[in-house]
PDB file of C-alpha atoms in Angstrom:
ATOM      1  CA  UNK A1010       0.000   0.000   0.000  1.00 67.00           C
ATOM      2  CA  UNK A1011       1.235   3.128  -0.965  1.00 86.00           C
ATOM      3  CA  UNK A1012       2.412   6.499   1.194  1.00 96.00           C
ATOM      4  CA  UNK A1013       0.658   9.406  -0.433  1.00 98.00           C
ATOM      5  CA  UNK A1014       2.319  12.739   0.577  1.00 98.00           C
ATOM      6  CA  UNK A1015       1.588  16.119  -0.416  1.00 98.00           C
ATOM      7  CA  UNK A1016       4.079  18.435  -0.505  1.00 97.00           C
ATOM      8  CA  UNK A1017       1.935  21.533   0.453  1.00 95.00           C
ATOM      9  CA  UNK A1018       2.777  25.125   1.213  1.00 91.00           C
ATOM     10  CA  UNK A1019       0.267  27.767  -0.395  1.00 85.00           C
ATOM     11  CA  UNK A1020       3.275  30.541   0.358  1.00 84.00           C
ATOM     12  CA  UNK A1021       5.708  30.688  -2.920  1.00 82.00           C
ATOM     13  CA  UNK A1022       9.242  30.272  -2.752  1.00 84.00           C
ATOM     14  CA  UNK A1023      10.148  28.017   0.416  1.00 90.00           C
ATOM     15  CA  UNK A1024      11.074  24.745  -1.785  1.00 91.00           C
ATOM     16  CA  UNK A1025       8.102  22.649  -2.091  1.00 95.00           C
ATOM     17  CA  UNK A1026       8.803  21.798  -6.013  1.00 96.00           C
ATOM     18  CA  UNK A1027      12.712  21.430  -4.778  1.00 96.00           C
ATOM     19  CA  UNK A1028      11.386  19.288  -2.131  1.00 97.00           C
ATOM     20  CA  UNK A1029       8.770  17.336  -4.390  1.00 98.00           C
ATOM     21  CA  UNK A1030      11.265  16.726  -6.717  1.00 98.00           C
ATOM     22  CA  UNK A1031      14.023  15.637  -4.576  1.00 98.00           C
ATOM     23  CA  UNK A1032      12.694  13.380  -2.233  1.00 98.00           C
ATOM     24  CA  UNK A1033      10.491  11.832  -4.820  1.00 98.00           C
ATOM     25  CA  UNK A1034      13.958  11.219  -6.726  1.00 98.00           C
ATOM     26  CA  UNK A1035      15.825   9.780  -3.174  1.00 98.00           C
ATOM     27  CA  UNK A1036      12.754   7.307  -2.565  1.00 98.00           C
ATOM     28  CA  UNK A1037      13.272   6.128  -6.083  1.00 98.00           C
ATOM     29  CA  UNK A1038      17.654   6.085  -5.392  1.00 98.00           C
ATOM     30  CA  UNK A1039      16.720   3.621  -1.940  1.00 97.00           C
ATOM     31  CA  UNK A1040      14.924   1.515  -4.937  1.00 97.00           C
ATOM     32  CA  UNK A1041      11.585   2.283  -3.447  1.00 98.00           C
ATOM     33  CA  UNK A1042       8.978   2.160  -6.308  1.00 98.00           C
ATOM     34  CA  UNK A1043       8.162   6.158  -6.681  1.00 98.00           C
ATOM     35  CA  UNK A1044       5.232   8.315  -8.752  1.00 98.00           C
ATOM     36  CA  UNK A1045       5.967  12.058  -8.699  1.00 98.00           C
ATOM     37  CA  UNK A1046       2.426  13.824  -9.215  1.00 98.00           C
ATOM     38  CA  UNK A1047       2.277  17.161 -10.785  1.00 97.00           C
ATOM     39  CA  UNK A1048      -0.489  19.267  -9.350  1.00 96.00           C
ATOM     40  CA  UNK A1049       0.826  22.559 -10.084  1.00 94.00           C
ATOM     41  CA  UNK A1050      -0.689  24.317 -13.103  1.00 93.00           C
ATOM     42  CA  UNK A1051       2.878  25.816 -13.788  1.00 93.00           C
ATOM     43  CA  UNK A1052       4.308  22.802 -14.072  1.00 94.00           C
ATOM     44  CA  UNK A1053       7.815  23.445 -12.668  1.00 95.00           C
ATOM     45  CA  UNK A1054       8.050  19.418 -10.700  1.00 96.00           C
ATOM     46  CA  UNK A1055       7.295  18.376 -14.381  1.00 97.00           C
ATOM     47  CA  UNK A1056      10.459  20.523 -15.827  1.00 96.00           C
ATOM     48  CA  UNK A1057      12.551  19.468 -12.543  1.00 96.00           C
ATOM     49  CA  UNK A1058      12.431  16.009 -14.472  1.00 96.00           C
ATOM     50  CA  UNK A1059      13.331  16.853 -17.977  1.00 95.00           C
ATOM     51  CA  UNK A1060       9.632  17.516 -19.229  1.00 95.00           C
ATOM     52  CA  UNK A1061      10.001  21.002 -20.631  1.00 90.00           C
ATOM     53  CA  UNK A1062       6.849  20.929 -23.198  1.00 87.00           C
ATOM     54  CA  UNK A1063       3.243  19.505 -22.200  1.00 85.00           C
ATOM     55  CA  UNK A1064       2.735  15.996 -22.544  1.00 90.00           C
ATOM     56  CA  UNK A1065      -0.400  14.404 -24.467  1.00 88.00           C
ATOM     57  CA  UNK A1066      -1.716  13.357 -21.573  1.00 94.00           C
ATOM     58  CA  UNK A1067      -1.136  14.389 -18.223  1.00 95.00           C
ATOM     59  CA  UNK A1068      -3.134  15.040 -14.730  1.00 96.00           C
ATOM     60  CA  UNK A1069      -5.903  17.262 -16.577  1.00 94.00           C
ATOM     61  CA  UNK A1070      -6.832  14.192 -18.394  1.00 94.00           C
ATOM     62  CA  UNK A1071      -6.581  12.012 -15.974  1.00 95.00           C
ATOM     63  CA  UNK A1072      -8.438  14.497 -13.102  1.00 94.00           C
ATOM     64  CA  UNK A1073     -11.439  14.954 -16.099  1.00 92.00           C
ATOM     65  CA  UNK A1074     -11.628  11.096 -17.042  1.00 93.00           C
ATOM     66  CA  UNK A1075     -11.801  10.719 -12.830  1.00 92.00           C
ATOM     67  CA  UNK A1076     -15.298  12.222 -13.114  1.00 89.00           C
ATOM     68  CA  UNK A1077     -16.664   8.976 -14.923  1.00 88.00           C
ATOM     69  CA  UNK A1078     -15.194   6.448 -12.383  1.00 86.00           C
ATOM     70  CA  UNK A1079     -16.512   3.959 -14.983  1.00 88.00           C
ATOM     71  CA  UNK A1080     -13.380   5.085 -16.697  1.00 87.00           C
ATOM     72  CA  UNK A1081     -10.648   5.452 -14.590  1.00 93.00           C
ATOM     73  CA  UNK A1082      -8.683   1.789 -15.154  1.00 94.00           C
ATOM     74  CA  UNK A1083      -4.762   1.714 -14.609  1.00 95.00           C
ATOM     75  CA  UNK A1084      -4.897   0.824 -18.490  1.00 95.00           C
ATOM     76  CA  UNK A1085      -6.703   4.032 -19.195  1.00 95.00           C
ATOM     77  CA  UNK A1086      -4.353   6.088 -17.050  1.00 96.00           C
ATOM     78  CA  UNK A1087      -1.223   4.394 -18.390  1.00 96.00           C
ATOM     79  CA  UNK A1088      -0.219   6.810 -21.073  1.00 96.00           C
ATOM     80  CA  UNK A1089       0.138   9.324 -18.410  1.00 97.00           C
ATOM     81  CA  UNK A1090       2.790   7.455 -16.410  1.00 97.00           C
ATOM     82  CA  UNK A1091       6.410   8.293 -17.513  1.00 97.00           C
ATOM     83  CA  UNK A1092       9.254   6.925 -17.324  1.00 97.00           C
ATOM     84  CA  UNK A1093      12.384   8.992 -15.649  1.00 97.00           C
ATOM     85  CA  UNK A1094      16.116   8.687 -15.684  1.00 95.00           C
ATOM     86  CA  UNK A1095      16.154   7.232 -12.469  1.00 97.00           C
ATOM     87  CA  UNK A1096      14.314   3.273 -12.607  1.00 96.00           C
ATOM     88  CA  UNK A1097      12.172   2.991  -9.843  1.00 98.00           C
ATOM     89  CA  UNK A1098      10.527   7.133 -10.422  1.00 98.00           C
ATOM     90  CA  UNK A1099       7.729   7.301 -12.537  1.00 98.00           C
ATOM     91  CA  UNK A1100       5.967  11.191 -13.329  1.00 98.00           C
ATOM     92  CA  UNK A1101       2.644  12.448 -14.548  1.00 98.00           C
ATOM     93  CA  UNK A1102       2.937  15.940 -15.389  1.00 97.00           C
ATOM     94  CA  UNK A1103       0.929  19.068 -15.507  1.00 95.00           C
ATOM     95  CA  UNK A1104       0.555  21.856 -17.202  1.00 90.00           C
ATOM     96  CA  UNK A1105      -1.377  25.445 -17.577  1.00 90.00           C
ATOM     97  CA  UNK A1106      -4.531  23.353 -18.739  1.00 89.00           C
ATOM     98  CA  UNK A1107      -4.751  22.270 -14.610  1.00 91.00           C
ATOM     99  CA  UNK A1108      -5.464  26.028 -14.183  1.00 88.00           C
ATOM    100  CA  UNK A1109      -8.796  25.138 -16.466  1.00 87.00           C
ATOM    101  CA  UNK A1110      -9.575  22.334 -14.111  1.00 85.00           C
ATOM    102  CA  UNK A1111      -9.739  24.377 -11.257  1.00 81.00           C
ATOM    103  CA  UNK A1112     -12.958  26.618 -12.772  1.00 82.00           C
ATOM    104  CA  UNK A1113     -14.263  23.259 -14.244  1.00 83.00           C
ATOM    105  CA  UNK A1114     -14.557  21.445 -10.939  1.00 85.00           C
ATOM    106  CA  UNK A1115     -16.416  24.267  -8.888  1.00 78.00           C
ATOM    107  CA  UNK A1116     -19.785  22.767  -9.643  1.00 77.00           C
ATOM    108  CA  UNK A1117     -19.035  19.204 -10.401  1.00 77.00           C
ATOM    109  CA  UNK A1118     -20.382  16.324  -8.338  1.00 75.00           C
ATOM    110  CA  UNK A1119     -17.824  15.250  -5.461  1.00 79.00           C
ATOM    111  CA  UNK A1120     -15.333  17.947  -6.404  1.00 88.00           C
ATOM    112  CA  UNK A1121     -12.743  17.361  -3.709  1.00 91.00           C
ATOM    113  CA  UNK A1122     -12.002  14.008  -4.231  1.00 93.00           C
ATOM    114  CA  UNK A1123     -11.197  13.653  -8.511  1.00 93.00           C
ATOM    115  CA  UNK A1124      -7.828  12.839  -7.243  1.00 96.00           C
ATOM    116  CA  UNK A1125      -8.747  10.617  -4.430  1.00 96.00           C
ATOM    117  CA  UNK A1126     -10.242   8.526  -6.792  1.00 96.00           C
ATOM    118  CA  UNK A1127      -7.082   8.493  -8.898  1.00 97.00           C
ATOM    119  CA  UNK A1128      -4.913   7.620  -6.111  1.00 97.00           C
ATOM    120  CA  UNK A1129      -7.058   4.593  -5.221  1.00 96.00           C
ATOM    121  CA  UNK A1130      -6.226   3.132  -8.433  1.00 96.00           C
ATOM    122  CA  UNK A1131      -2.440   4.034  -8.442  1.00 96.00           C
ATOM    123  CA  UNK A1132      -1.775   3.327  -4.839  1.00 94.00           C
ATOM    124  CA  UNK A1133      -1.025  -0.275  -5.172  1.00 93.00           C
ATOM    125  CA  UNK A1134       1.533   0.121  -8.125  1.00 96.00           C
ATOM    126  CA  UNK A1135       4.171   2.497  -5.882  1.00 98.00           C
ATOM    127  CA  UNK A1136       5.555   2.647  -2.481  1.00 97.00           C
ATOM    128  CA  UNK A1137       5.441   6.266  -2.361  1.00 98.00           C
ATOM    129  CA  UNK A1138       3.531   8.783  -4.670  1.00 98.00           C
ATOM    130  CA  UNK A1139       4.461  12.384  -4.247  1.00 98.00           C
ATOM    131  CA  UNK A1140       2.751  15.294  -5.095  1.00 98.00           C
ATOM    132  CA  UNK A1141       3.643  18.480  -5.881  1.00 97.00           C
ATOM    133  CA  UNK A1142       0.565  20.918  -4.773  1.00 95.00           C
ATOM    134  CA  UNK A1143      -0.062  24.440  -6.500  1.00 91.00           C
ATOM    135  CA  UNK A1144       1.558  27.288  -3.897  1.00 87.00           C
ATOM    136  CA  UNK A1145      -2.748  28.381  -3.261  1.00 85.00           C
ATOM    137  CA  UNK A1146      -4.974  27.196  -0.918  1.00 84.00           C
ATOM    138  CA  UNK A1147      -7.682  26.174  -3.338  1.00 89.00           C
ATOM    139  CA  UNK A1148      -9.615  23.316  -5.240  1.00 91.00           C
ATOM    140  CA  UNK A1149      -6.413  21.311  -6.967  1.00 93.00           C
ATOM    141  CA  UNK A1150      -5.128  21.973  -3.076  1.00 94.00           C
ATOM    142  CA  UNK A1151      -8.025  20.075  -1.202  1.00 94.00           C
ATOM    143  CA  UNK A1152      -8.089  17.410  -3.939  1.00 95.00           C
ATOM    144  CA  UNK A1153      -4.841  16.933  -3.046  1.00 96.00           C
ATOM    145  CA  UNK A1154      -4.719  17.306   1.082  1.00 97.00           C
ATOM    146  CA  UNK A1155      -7.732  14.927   0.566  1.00 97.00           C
ATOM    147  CA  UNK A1156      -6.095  11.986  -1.626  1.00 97.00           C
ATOM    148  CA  UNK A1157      -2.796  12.384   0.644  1.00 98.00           C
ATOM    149  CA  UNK A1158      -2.031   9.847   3.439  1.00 97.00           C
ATOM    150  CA  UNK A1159      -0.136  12.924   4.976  1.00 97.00           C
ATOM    151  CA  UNK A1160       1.123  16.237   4.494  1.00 97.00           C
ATOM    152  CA  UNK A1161       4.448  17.622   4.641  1.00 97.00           C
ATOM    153  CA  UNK A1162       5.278  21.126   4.843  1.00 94.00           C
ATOM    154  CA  UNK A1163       8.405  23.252   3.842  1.00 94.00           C
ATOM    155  CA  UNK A1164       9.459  25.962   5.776  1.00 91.00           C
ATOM    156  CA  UNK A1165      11.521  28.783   4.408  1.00 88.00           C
ATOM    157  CA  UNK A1166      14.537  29.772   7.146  1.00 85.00           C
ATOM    158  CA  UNK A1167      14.099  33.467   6.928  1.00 82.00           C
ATOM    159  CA  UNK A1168      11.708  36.260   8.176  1.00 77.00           C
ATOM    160  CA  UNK A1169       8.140  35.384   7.984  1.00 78.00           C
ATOM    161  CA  UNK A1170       8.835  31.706   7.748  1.00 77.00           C
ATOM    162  CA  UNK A1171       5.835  31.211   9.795  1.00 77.00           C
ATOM    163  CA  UNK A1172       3.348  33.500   7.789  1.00 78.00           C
ATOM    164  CA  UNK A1173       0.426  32.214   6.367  1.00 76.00           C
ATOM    165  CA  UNK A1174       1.095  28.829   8.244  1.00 83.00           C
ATOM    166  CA  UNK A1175      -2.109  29.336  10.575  1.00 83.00           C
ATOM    167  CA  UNK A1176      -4.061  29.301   7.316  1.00 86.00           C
ATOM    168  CA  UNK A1177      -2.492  26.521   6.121  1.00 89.00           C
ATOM    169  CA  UNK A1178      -3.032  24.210   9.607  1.00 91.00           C
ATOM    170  CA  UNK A1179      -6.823  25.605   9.115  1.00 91.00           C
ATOM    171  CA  UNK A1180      -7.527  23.865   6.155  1.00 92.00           C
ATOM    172  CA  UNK A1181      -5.691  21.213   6.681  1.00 94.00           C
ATOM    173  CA  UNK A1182      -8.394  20.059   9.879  1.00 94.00           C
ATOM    174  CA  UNK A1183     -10.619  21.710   7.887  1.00 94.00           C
ATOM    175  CA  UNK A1184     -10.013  18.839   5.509  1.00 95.00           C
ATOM    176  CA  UNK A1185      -9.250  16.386   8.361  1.00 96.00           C
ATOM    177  CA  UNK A1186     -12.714  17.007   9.556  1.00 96.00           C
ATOM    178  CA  UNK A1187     -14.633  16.872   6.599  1.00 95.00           C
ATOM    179  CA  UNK A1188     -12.672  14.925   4.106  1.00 95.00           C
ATOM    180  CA  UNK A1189      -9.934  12.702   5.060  1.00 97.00           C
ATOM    181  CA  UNK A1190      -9.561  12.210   8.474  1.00 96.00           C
ATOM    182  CA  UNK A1191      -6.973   9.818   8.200  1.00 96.00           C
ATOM    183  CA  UNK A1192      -4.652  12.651   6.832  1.00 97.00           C
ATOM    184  CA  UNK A1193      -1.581  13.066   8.946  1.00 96.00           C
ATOM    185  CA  UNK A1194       1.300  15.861   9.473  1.00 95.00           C
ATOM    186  CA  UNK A1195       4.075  13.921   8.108  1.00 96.00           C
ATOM    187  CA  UNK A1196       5.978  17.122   9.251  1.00 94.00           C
ATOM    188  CA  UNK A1197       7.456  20.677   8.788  1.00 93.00           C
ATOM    189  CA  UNK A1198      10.850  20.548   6.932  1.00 95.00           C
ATOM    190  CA  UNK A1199      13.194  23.897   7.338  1.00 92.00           C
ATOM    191  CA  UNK A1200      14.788  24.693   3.669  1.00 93.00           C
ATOM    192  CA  UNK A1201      16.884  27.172   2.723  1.00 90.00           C
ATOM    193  CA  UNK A1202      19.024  26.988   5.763  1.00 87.00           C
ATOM    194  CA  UNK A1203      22.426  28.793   5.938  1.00 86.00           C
ATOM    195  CA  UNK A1204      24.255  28.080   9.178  1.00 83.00           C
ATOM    196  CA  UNK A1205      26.816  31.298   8.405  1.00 82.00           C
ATOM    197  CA  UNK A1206      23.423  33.555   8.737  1.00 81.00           C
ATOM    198  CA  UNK A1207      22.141  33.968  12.271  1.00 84.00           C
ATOM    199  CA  UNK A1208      18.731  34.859  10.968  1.00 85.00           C
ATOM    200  CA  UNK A1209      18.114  31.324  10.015  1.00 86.00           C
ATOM    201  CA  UNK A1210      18.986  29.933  13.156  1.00 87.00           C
ATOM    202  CA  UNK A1211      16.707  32.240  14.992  1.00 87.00           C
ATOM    203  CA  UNK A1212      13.891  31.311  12.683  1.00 84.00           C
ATOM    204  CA  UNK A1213      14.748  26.905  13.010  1.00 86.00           C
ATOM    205  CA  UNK A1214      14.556  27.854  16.742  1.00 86.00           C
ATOM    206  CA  UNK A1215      11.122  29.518  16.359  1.00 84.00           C
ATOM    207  CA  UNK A1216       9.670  26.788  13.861  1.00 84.00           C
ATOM    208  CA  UNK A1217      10.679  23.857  16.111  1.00 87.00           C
ATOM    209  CA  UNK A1218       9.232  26.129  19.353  1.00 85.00           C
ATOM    210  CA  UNK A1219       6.208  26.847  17.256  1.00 82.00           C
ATOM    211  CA  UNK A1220       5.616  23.426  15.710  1.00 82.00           C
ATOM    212  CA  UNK A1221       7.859  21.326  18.475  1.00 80.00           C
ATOM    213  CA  UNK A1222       7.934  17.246  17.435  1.00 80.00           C
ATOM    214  CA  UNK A1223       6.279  17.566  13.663  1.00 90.00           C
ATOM    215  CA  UNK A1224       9.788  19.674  12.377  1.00 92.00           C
ATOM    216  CA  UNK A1225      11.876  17.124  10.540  1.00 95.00           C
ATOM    217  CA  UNK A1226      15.727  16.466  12.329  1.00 93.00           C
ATOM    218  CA  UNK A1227      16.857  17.086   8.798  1.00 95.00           C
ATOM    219  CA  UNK A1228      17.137  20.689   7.428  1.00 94.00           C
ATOM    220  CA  UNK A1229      17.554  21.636   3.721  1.00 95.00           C
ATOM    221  CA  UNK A1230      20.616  24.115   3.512  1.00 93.00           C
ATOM    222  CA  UNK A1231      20.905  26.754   0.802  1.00 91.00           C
ATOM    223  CA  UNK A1232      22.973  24.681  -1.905  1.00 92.00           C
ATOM    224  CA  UNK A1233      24.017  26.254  -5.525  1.00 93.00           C
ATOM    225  CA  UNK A1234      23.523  22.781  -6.951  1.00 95.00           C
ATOM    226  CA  UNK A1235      20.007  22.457  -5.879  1.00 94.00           C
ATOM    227  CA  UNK A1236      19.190  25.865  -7.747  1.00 93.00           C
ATOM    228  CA  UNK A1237      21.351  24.544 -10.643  1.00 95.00           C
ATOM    229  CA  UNK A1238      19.555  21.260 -11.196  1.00 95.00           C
ATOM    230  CA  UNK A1239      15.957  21.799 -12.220  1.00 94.00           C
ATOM    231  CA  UNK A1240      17.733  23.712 -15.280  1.00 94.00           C
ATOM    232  CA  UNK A1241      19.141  20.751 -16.352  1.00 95.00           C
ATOM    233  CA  UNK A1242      16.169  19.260 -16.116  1.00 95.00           C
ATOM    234  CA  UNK A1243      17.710  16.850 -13.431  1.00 96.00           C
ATOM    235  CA  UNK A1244      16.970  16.189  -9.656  1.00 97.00           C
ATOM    236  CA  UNK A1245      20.110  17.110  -7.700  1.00 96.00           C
ATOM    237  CA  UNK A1246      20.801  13.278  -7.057  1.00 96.00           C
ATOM    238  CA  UNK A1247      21.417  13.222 -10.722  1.00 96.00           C
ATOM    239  CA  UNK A1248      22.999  16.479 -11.194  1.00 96.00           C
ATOM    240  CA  UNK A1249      25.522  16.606  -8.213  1.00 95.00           C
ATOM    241  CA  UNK A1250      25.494  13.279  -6.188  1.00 95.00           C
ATOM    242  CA  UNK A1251      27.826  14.797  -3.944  1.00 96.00           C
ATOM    243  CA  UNK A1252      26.382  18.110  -3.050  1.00 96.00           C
ATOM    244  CA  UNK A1253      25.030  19.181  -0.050  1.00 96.00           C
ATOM    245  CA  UNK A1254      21.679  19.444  -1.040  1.00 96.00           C
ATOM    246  CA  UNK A1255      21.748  15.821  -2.534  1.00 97.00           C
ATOM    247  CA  UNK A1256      23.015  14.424   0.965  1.00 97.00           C
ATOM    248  CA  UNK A1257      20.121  16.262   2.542  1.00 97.00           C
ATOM    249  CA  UNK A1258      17.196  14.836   0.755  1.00 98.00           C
ATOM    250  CA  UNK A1259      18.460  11.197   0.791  1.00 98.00           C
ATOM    251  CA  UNK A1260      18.531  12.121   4.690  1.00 98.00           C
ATOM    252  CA  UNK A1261      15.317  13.210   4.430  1.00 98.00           C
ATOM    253  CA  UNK A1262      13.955  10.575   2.834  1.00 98.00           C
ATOM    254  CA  UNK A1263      15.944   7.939   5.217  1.00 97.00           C
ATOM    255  CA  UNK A1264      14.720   9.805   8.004  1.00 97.00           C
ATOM    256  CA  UNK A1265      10.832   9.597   6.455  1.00 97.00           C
ATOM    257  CA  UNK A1266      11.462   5.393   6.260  1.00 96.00           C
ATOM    258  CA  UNK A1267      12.761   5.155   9.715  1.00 93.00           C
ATOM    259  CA  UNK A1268       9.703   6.860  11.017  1.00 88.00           C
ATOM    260  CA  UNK A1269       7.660   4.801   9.426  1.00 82.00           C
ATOM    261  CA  UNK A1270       9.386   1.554  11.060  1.00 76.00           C
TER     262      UNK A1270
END
């Protein structure tokens, strides 16, 4: 049975693609059978893995044939499931037609969970499917935070790291409550750390006070190579095996598996 987990911050710029990307890609390095799900109308995950131009299919198809459940075989969502330069990480992509699919589901029947029903047919085919979530707190958000398993949540190490995160927790029990109550804080994960800057260790003191036992061990640090990669079109595993920012997310990921021991 698979680990769904949203990566899910509705506040731009803290690393959630980076983080999407990356961990997705370390799962698949620890040979654990990996989906990276594109949610995010802009469809940076999707170029973080080498797919620069829209795909013939990709979640917009998959999210509109979901609304027939009649439809929605592995066979028919097949074409959709890519293949990567790493062997056990498999992508579906998005791209700006999501942004359509956000207008298109506001009066359809069971709304929130197009995607739930998509994961219930994927689950058993990966050990972990990760999704990228759009950087709002709206439909193609909830669809997600619904179909999850659990929710983790980067935090950028500098001022106002911990804006918008009360909104964020709302609808998150929000969707607990009303949607998914299985849905679990698989925790907050500090990026962007620089341990020359004392800014950023007065703001991984105030997350971990803030958010005490759910803040990861492992913290993301500010890493040229991890900026670098996503032009290449490469995770940083595959970019710069040796980098900092490499090491970090095959930490993370480790320290995601023990936890689940």
């Amino acid at each position: 049975m698979s680990k769904i987990i949203a990566i899910c911050n509705q506040k731009g710029g803290v690393g959630k693609t980076t983080t999407a990307v990356n961990l997705a890609a370390s799962f698949a390095a620890l040979e654990k059978k990996t989906l990276l799900l594109d949610m995010d109308p802009q469809g940076n995950a999707s170029q973080g893995l080498g797919f620069m131009e829209s795909q013939d299919m990709d979640i917009h198809e998959i999210l509109d044939m979901a609304g027939n459940p009649d439809n929605l075989t592995l066979e028919n969502i097949k074409p959709a499931i890519l293949d990567t330069s790493l062997e056990y990480l498999k992508v579906i992509t998005s791209g700006p037609d999501l942004a359509v699919m956000e207008i298109e589901l506001v009066n359809a029947m069971s709304r929130e969970r197009r995607l739930e029903r998509v994961m219930n047919v994927l689950k058993q085919e990966f050990d972990f499917i990760i999704i990228d979530a759009p950087p709002s707190l709206n439909l193609l958000t909830i669809n997600t935070l619904t179909a999850a398993t659990s929710v983790l949540i980067p935090v950028q190490c500098e001022y106002y790291a911990l804006q918008g995160m009360t909104e964020l927790f709302k609808t998150i029990r929000e969707v607990q409550k009303n949607l998914n109550s299985n849905l679990k804080i698989e925790g907050a994960l500090l990026t962007m750390y620089d341990s020359r800057l004392s800014l950023s260790k007065q703001v991984a003191e105030e997350v971990r006070e803030n958010l005490s036992d759910t803040v990861f061990q492992t913290m993301i640090p500010r890493n040229v190579k991890l900026s670098e990669a996503p032009s290449h079109g490469k995770p940083v595993i595959l970019y710069d095996v040796q980098s900092t920012g490499s090491q970090a997310y095959m930490k993370l990921a480790e320290e995601i598996l023990n936890k689940d021991k």
